[in-house]
Amino acid sequence: MTSKRCRLAVLASGRGSNFRAIAQSCQREDFPAEIACLITDNATSGAIAGAEALSIPVSIVDAGKRRGRLADGVEEGIADICETASVDFILLAGFMRILSGPMLDRFAGRIINIHPSLLPSFPGLHAQRQALEFGARIAGCTVHFVDASVDGGPIILQAAVPVFDDDDVESLRERILGEEHRVVSRAVELLATGRLRIEGRRVLGDDDIH
Ligand code: GRF
């Protein structure tokens, strides 16, 4: 590929399977994005080893003790890291802290998140458990733009999976993750090639964006 690749910052807190999935896609010569940096609030995140193996710069931020929130000043610091790395887009791949201000201001319309439910059903924590406890027959995942709401921004892509009678949280999580890994790469590809536009709540593409 001769044209310039988009630069992506990935923010992750957990096992890092979505990080590895997008990193693998970025290894493809024809993929329109590269990972410029990994930012994590968890020094034991599985994403770190994946990044180091690919010589992707890693920043570990001390996000403070408030669950789900960033301590004062940390979000500015994350935005500074992204700017210094000249990133075009930001992917939240299991980042367990809410972005509330500086990132949304400085990267408006350029931050996307992957969530393990078919939004608007089951936003927030423990989406798989919520789906099981509600008795949903279909579960899935959603990639959406990030705004000031929790898991409420305009939807880019979704994928569905069945819920089986003998599912538990772990089996459902694994089935959904299989789809997450596929749609997260597809969403980055669409974003990086400028094929998405937001009209109100709807995200429209030049062609079939599924
Ligand atoms: C995924 O289920 C993602 O949808 C959610 O957090 C989980 C992260 O998993 N936001 P991993 O760390 O990418 O394996």
Short mmCIF file of N, CA, C and O in Angstrom, two decimals, residues 46-154:
data_model
loop_
_atom_site.label_atom_id
_atom_site.label_comp_id
_atom_site.label_asym_id
_atom_site.label_seq_id
_atom_site.Cartn_x
_atom_site.Cartn_y
_atom_site.Cartn_z
N GLY A 46 -3.11 -7.63 29.27
CA GLY A 46 -2.56 -8.54 28.27
C GLY A 46 -2.19 -7.84 26.97
O GLY A 46 -1.46 -8.40 26.15
N ALA A 47 -2.68 -6.62 26.80
CA ALA A 47 -2.35 -5.89 25.57
C ALA A 47 -0.87 -5.48 25.55
O ALA A 47 -0.29 -5.31 24.46
N ILE A 48 -0.27 -5.34 26.72
CA ILE A 48 1.10 -4.80 26.78
C ILE A 48 2.09 -5.74 26.06
O ILE A 48 2.89 -5.28 25.23
N ALA A 49 2.00 -7.02 26.37
CA ALA A 49 2.93 -7.96 25.73
C ALA A 49 2.74 -7.95 24.21
O ALA A 49 3.71 -8.01 23.45
N GLY A 50 1.48 -7.87 23.79
CA GLY A 50 1.19 -7.83 22.36
C GLY A 50 1.83 -6.63 21.70
O GLY A 50 2.39 -6.71 20.60
N ALA A 51 1.75 -5.49 22.38
CA ALA A 51 2.33 -4.26 21.82
C ALA A 51 3.85 -4.36 21.79
O ALA A 51 4.49 -4.03 20.79
N GLU A 52 4.41 -4.82 22.89
CA GLU A 52 5.87 -4.90 22.95
C GLU A 52 6.42 -5.84 21.89
O GLU A 52 7.46 -5.56 21.29
N ALA A 53 5.69 -6.92 21.63
CA ALA A 53 6.14 -7.87 20.62
C ALA A 53 6.22 -7.22 19.24
O ALA A 53 6.99 -7.65 18.37
N LEU A 54 5.41 -6.18 19.04
CA LEU A 54 5.38 -5.50 17.74
C LEU A 54 6.10 -4.16 17.78
O LEU A 54 5.97 -3.34 16.86
N SER A 55 6.81 -3.90 18.88
CA SER A 55 7.54 -2.64 19.07
C SER A 55 6.62 -1.41 19.01
O SER A 55 7.01 -0.35 18.50
N ILE A 56 5.40 -1.60 19.48
CA ILE A 56 4.46 -0.47 19.57
C ILE A 56 4.68 0.21 20.92
O ILE A 56 4.67 -0.46 21.96
N PRO A 57 4.86 1.54 20.93
CA PRO A 57 5.08 2.23 22.21
C PRO A 57 3.90 2.04 23.17
O PRO A 57 2.74 2.11 22.75
N VAL A 58 4.23 1.79 24.43
CA VAL A 58 3.21 1.56 25.46
C VAL A 58 3.31 2.66 26.51
O VAL A 58 4.40 2.96 26.99
N SER A 59 2.18 3.26 26.87
CA SER A 59 2.13 4.19 28.00
C SER A 59 1.21 3.60 29.06
O SER A 59 0.05 3.28 28.76
N ILE A 60 1.74 3.45 30.26
CA ILE A 60 0.92 2.98 31.37
C ILE A 60 0.61 4.20 32.24
O ILE A 60 1.53 4.83 32.76
N VAL A 61 -0.69 4.54 32.34
CA VAL A 61 -1.05 5.74 33.10
C VAL A 61 -1.61 5.32 34.46
O VAL A 61 -2.30 4.30 34.57
N ASP A 62 -1.31 6.12 35.45
CA ASP A 62 -1.88 5.89 36.78
C ASP A 62 -3.21 6.64 36.81
O ASP A 62 -3.24 7.86 36.95
N ALA A 63 -4.30 5.89 36.65
CA ALA A 63 -5.60 6.53 36.46
C ALA A 63 -6.33 6.81 37.76
O ALA A 63 -7.43 7.36 37.76
N GLY A 64 -5.76 6.40 38.87
CA GLY A 64 -6.38 6.67 40.17
C GLY A 64 -7.29 5.55 40.62
O GLY A 64 -7.48 4.56 39.93
N LYS A 65 -7.87 5.74 41.79
CA LYS A 65 -8.58 4.64 42.45
C LYS A 65 -10.09 4.64 42.21
O LYS A 65 -10.78 3.69 42.55
N ARG A 66 -10.61 5.70 41.61
CA ARG A 66 -12.06 5.74 41.41
C ARG A 66 -12.47 4.82 40.28
O ARG A 66 -12.10 5.02 39.12
N ARG A 67 -13.25 3.80 40.60
CA ARG A 67 -13.62 2.79 39.62
C ARG A 67 -14.35 3.41 38.43
O ARG A 67 -15.31 4.16 38.59
N GLY A 68 -13.86 3.11 37.26
CA GLY A 68 -14.53 3.58 36.05
C GLY A 68 -14.26 5.03 35.68
O GLY A 68 -14.74 5.51 34.65
N ARG A 69 -13.52 5.72 36.51
CA ARG A 69 -13.25 7.15 36.27
C ARG A 69 -11.76 7.40 36.17
O ARG A 69 -10.96 6.62 36.70
N LEU A 70 -11.39 8.50 35.56
CA LEU A 70 -9.99 8.90 35.51
C LEU A 70 -9.75 9.98 36.54
O LEU A 70 -10.56 10.91 36.68
N ALA A 71 -8.65 9.87 37.26
CA ALA A 71 -8.31 10.90 38.24
C ALA A 71 -8.09 12.23 37.51
O ALA A 71 -7.80 12.27 36.30
N ASP A 72 -8.20 13.31 38.27
CA ASP A 72 -8.04 14.65 37.69
C ASP A 72 -6.73 14.76 36.91
O ASP A 72 -5.68 14.36 37.40
N GLY A 73 -6.81 15.31 35.75
CA GLY A 73 -5.62 15.57 34.95
C GLY A 73 -5.17 14.40 34.07
O GLY A 73 -4.40 14.59 33.13
N VAL A 74 -5.68 13.19 34.37
CA VAL A 74 -5.20 12.02 33.62
C VAL A 74 -5.70 12.05 32.18
O VAL A 74 -4.97 11.70 31.24
N GLU A 75 -6.94 12.49 32.00
CA GLU A 75 -7.47 12.51 30.64
C GLU A 75 -6.70 13.50 29.76
O GLU A 75 -6.44 13.22 28.58
N GLU A 76 -6.31 14.63 30.34
CA GLU A 76 -5.47 15.58 29.59
C GLU A 76 -4.16 14.89 29.19
O GLU A 76 -3.67 15.06 28.07
N GLY A 77 -3.59 14.14 30.14
CA GLY A 77 -2.33 13.45 29.87
C GLY A 77 -2.47 12.45 28.72
O GLY A 77 -1.60 12.34 27.86
N ILE A 78 -3.60 11.73 28.71
CA ILE A 78 -3.84 10.76 27.63
C ILE A 78 -3.98 11.49 26.29
O ILE A 78 -3.42 11.07 25.27
N ALA A 79 -4.71 12.60 26.31
CA ALA A 79 -4.87 13.38 25.07
C ALA A 79 -3.51 13.90 24.59
O ALA A 79 -3.23 13.90 23.38
N ASP A 80 -2.66 14.29 25.53
CA ASP A 80 -1.31 14.76 25.15
C ASP A 80 -0.51 13.64 24.48
O ASP A 80 0.18 13.86 23.48
N ILE A 81 -0.60 12.43 25.07
CA ILE A 81 0.12 11.29 24.48
C ILE A 81 -0.36 11.05 23.05
O ILE A 81 0.43 10.85 22.12
N CYS A 82 -1.68 11.11 22.88
CA CYS A 82 -2.26 10.88 21.54
C CYS A 82 -1.78 11.95 20.56
O CYS A 82 -1.46 11.65 19.40
N GLU A 83 -1.77 13.18 21.01
CA GLU A 83 -1.33 14.27 20.12
C GLU A 83 0.15 14.14 19.76
O GLU A 83 0.54 14.31 18.61
N THR A 84 0.96 13.83 20.78
CA THR A 84 2.39 13.67 20.53
C THR A 84 2.65 12.55 19.53
O THR A 84 3.57 12.63 18.71
N ALA A 85 1.81 11.51 19.60
CA ALA A 85 1.97 10.37 18.68
C ALA A 85 1.29 10.63 17.34
O ALA A 85 1.26 9.74 16.48
N SER A 86 0.76 11.85 17.16
CA SER A 86 0.09 12.24 15.90
C SER A 86 -0.97 11.23 15.47
O SER A 86 -1.00 10.80 14.32
N VAL A 87 -1.84 10.85 16.40
CA VAL A 87 -2.84 9.87 16.02
C VAL A 87 -4.02 10.54 15.32
O VAL A 87 -4.36 11.69 15.58
N ASP A 88 -4.61 9.79 14.42
CA ASP A 88 -5.79 10.26 13.71
C ASP A 88 -7.07 9.81 14.42
O ASP A 88 -8.05 10.54 14.47
N PHE A 89 -7.04 8.57 14.91
CA PHE A 89 -8.22 7.99 15.55
C PHE A 89 -7.83 7.25 16.82
O PHE A 89 -6.67 6.84 16.98
N ILE A 90 -8.83 7.08 17.68
CA ILE A 90 -8.60 6.40 18.95
C ILE A 90 -9.62 5.27 19.09
O ILE A 90 -10.82 5.48 18.88
N LEU A 91 -9.11 4.09 19.42
CA LEU A 91 -9.97 2.93 19.63
C LEU A 91 -9.94 2.56 21.10
O LEU A 91 -8.87 2.28 21.65
N LEU A 92 -11.13 2.56 21.72
CA LEU A 92 -11.25 2.06 23.08
C LEU A 92 -11.56 0.56 22.97
O LEU A 92 -12.63 0.17 22.52
N ALA A 93 -10.58 -0.25 23.35
CA ALA A 93 -10.71 -1.70 23.20
C ALA A 93 -10.70 -2.32 24.60
O ALA A 93 -9.71 -2.87 25.05
N GLY A 94 -11.84 -2.15 25.28
CA GLY A 94 -11.90 -2.65 26.65
C GLY A 94 -11.20 -1.71 27.61
O GLY A 94 -10.54 -2.15 28.55
N PHE A 95 -11.34 -0.40 27.38
CA PHE A 95 -10.77 0.58 28.32
C PHE A 95 -11.84 0.86 29.36
O PHE A 95 -12.94 1.32 29.02
N MET A 96 -11.55 0.56 30.61
CA MET A 96 -12.57 0.51 31.64
C MET A 96 -12.75 1.83 32.40
O MET A 96 -13.21 1.83 33.55
N ARG A 97 -12.38 2.93 31.78
CA ARG A 97 -12.58 4.24 32.40
C ARG A 97 -13.35 5.12 31.42
O ARG A 97 -13.08 5.08 30.21
N ILE A 98 -14.24 5.93 31.97
CA ILE A 98 -15.06 6.80 31.13
C ILE A 98 -14.28 8.05 30.73
O ILE A 98 -13.64 8.68 31.57
N LEU A 99 -14.32 8.38 29.45
CA LEU A 99 -13.75 9.65 28.97
C LEU A 99 -14.84 10.71 29.07
O LEU A 99 -15.95 10.48 28.59
N SER A 100 -14.51 11.83 29.65
CA SER A 100 -15.60 12.77 29.91
C SER A 100 -15.38 14.16 29.34
O SER A 100 -16.32 14.91 29.16
N GLY A 101 -14.15 14.54 29.08
CA GLY A 101 -13.97 15.92 28.67
C GLY A 101 -12.89 16.14 27.64
O GLY A 101 -13.16 16.17 26.43
N PRO A 102 -11.66 16.26 28.09
CA PRO A 102 -10.58 16.67 27.18
C PRO A 102 -10.42 15.78 25.94
O PRO A 102 -10.22 16.29 24.84
N MET A 103 -10.57 14.48 26.11
CA MET A 103 -10.43 13.61 24.94
C MET A 103 -11.56 13.86 23.96
O MET A 103 -11.34 13.91 22.74
N LEU A 104 -12.77 14.02 24.49
CA LEU A 104 -13.92 14.24 23.61
C LEU A 104 -13.80 15.58 22.89
O LEU A 104 -14.18 15.71 21.73
N ASP A 105 -13.26 16.57 23.58
CA ASP A 105 -13.09 17.88 22.96
C ASP A 105 -12.00 17.85 21.90
O ASP A 105 -12.17 18.38 20.80
N ARG A 106 -10.89 17.24 22.25
CA ARG A 106 -9.72 17.33 21.37
C ARG A 106 -9.76 16.30 20.23
O ARG A 106 -9.06 16.47 19.22
N PHE A 107 -10.54 15.25 20.39
CA PHE A 107 -10.64 14.22 19.34
C PHE A 107 -12.11 13.97 18.98
O PHE A 107 -12.50 12.82 18.78
N ALA A 108 -12.87 15.04 18.88
CA ALA A 108 -14.31 14.90 18.61
C ALA A 108 -14.55 14.12 17.33
O ALA A 108 -13.94 14.39 16.29
N GLY A 109 -15.42 13.12 17.42
CA GLY A 109 -15.78 12.32 16.24
C GLY A 109 -14.69 11.38 15.78
O GLY A 109 -14.79 10.77 14.71
N ARG A 110 -13.64 11.25 16.57
CA ARG A 110 -12.51 10.40 16.15
C ARG A 110 -12.21 9.30 17.16
O ARG A 110 -11.16 8.67 17.10
N ILE A 111 -13.14 9.08 18.09
CA ILE A 111 -12.95 8.03 19.10
C ILE A 111 -14.05 6.99 18.93
O ILE A 111 -15.24 7.34 18.86
N ILE A 112 -13.67 5.72 18.86
CA ILE A 112 -14.67 4.65 18.77
C ILE A 112 -14.44 3.64 19.89
O ILE A 112 -13.34 3.52 20.43
N ASN A 113 -15.53 2.93 20.22
CA ASN A 113 -15.51 1.97 21.33
C ASN A 113 -16.15 0.67 20.86
O ASN A 113 -17.05 0.67 20.03
N ILE A 114 -15.66 -0.44 21.42
CA ILE A 114 -16.30 -1.73 21.19
C ILE A 114 -16.98 -2.16 22.49
O ILE A 114 -16.36 -2.13 23.55
N HIS A 115 -18.26 -2.53 22.36
CA HIS A 115 -19.04 -2.92 23.55
C HIS A 115 -19.67 -4.29 23.30
O HIS A 115 -20.21 -4.54 22.21
N PRO A 116 -19.67 -5.16 24.31
CA PRO A 116 -20.15 -6.53 24.09
C PRO A 116 -21.65 -6.72 24.25
O PRO A 116 -22.11 -7.62 24.97
N SER A 117 -22.44 -5.86 23.61
CA SER A 117 -23.89 -6.09 23.55
C SER A 117 -24.41 -5.41 22.29
O SER A 117 -23.71 -4.61 21.66
N LEU A 118 -25.64 -5.74 21.96
CA LEU A 118 -26.31 -5.06 20.86
C LEU A 118 -26.96 -3.80 21.44
O LEU A 118 -28.10 -3.82 21.89
N LEU A 119 -26.20 -2.72 21.44
CA LEU A 119 -26.73 -1.46 22.00
C LEU A 119 -27.95 -1.01 21.20
O LEU A 119 -28.00 -1.27 20.00
N PRO A 120 -28.94 -0.36 21.80
CA PRO A 120 -28.88 0.21 23.15
C PRO A 120 -29.20 -0.77 24.27
O PRO A 120 -29.34 -0.34 25.42
N SER A 121 -29.35 -2.08 23.98
CA SER A 121 -29.55 -3.01 25.09
C SER A 121 -28.24 -3.18 25.86
O SER A 121 -27.17 -3.26 25.26
N PHE A 122 -28.35 -3.26 27.14
CA PHE A 122 -27.27 -3.66 28.04
C PHE A 122 -26.00 -2.82 27.95
O PHE A 122 -24.91 -3.34 27.72
N PRO A 123 -26.13 -1.51 28.12
CA PRO A 123 -24.93 -0.68 28.22
C PRO A 123 -24.24 -0.88 29.57
O PRO A 123 -24.80 -1.55 30.46
N GLY A 124 -23.07 -0.31 29.70
CA GLY A 124 -22.38 -0.34 30.99
C GLY A 124 -21.67 -1.65 31.26
O GLY A 124 -21.35 -2.40 30.33
N LEU A 125 -21.44 -1.91 32.54
CA LEU A 125 -20.65 -3.08 32.92
C LEU A 125 -21.44 -4.38 32.79
O LEU A 125 -22.67 -4.37 32.80
N HIS A 126 -20.72 -5.48 32.68
CA HIS A 126 -21.30 -6.83 32.72
C HIS A 126 -22.41 -7.03 31.69
O HIS A 126 -23.48 -7.56 32.00
N ALA A 127 -22.14 -6.61 30.48
CA ALA A 127 -23.17 -6.67 29.43
C ALA A 127 -23.60 -8.12 29.16
O ALA A 127 -24.79 -8.39 28.93
N GLN A 128 -22.64 -9.04 29.18
CA GLN A 128 -23.00 -10.44 28.91
C GLN A 128 -23.90 -10.98 30.00
O GLN A 128 -24.89 -11.68 29.74
N ARG A 129 -23.58 -10.65 31.25
CA ARG A 129 -24.42 -11.11 32.36
C ARG A 129 -25.81 -10.49 32.28
O ARG A 129 -26.83 -11.15 32.50
N GLN A 130 -25.85 -9.21 31.91
CA GLN A 130 -27.16 -8.53 31.75
C GLN A 130 -28.00 -9.27 30.71
O GLN A 130 -29.19 -9.49 30.92
N ALA A 131 -27.37 -9.64 29.59
CA ALA A 131 -28.12 -10.31 28.51
C ALA A 131 -28.64 -11.66 28.99
O ALA A 131 -29.80 -12.02 28.73
N LEU A 132 -27.80 -12.42 29.69
CA LEU A 132 -28.23 -13.73 30.19
C LEU A 132 -29.36 -13.58 31.20
O LEU A 132 -30.36 -14.29 31.14
N GLU A 133 -29.18 -12.65 32.13
CA GLU A 133 -30.19 -12.51 33.18
C GLU A 133 -31.51 -12.00 32.62
O GLU A 133 -32.58 -12.32 33.13
N PHE A 134 -31.43 -11.24 31.54
CA PHE A 134 -32.67 -10.73 30.93
C PHE A 134 -33.37 -11.81 30.12
O PHE A 134 -34.55 -11.70 29.80
N GLY A 135 -32.62 -12.85 29.76
CA GLY A 135 -33.20 -13.91 28.95
C GLY A 135 -33.14 -13.65 27.46
O GLY A 135 -33.92 -14.22 26.69
N ALA A 136 -32.20 -12.79 27.04
CA ALA A 136 -32.08 -12.50 25.60
C ALA A 136 -31.72 -13.77 24.83
O ALA A 136 -30.95 -14.60 25.31
N ARG A 137 -32.29 -13.91 23.65
CA ARG A 137 -31.98 -15.05 22.77
C ARG A 137 -30.86 -14.71 21.79
O ARG A 137 -30.21 -15.58 21.24
N ILE A 138 -30.71 -13.43 21.54
CA ILE A 138 -29.66 -12.94 20.65
C ILE A 138 -28.81 -11.95 21.43
O ILE A 138 -29.35 -11.04 22.07
N ALA A 139 -27.51 -12.12 21.38
CA ALA A 139 -26.59 -11.15 21.99
C ALA A 139 -25.67 -10.67 20.87
O ALA A 139 -25.89 -10.95 19.70
N GLY A 140 -24.61 -9.96 21.23
CA GLY A 140 -23.72 -9.49 20.17
C GLY A 140 -22.81 -8.38 20.63
O GLY A 140 -22.54 -8.22 21.83
N CYS A 141 -22.34 -7.62 19.67
CA CYS A 141 -21.42 -6.54 20.00
C CYS A 141 -21.70 -5.33 19.10
O CYS A 141 -22.33 -5.46 18.03
N THR A 142 -21.20 -4.19 19.53
CA THR A 142 -21.43 -2.92 18.83
C THR A 142 -20.15 -2.12 18.81
O THR A 142 -19.49 -1.98 19.84
N VAL A 143 -19.79 -1.59 17.66
CA VAL A 143 -18.75 -0.56 17.60
C VAL A 143 -19.46 0.76 17.35
O VAL A 143 -20.28 0.88 16.44
N HIS A 144 -19.15 1.73 18.19
CA HIS A 144 -19.85 3.01 18.09
C HIS A 144 -18.89 4.18 18.33
O HIS A 144 -17.84 4.01 18.95
N PHE A 145 -19.29 5.33 17.83
CA PHE A 145 -18.55 6.55 18.16
C PHE A 145 -18.77 6.87 19.63
O PHE A 145 -19.85 6.60 20.18
N VAL A 146 -17.76 7.45 20.23
CA VAL A 146 -17.84 7.79 21.65
C VAL A 146 -18.28 9.24 21.79
O VAL A 146 -17.71 10.14 21.15
N ASP A 147 -19.32 9.43 22.59
CA ASP A 147 -19.70 10.80 22.98
C ASP A 147 -19.78 10.84 24.50
O ASP A 147 -19.29 9.94 25.18
N ALA A 148 -20.43 11.88 25.03
CA ALA A 148 -20.41 12.05 26.49
C ALA A 148 -21.30 11.03 27.21
O ALA A 148 -21.23 10.91 28.42
N SER A 149 -22.11 10.30 26.47
CA SER A 149 -22.96 9.29 27.11
C SER A 149 -22.17 8.02 27.37
O SER A 149 -21.07 7.85 26.84
N VAL A 150 -22.73 7.11 28.16
CA VAL A 150 -22.08 5.82 28.38
C VAL A 150 -22.62 4.82 27.36
O VAL A 150 -23.80 4.46 27.41
N ASP A 151 -21.79 4.44 26.41
CA ASP A 151 -22.15 3.46 25.38
C ASP A 151 -23.34 3.91 24.53
O ASP A 151 -24.10 3.09 24.03
N GLY A 152 -23.48 5.23 24.36
CA GLY A 152 -24.66 5.74 23.67
C GLY A 152 -24.40 6.46 22.37
O GLY A 152 -25.32 7.00 21.76
N GLY A 153 -23.17 6.50 21.89
CA GLY A 153 -22.86 7.24 20.68
C GLY A 153 -23.34 6.54 19.42
O GLY A 153 -23.74 5.37 19.46
N PRO A 154 -23.31 7.24 18.28
CA PRO A 154 -23.81 6.68 17.01
C PRO A 154 -23.12 5.35 16.65
O PRO A 154 -21.91 5.21 16.76
#
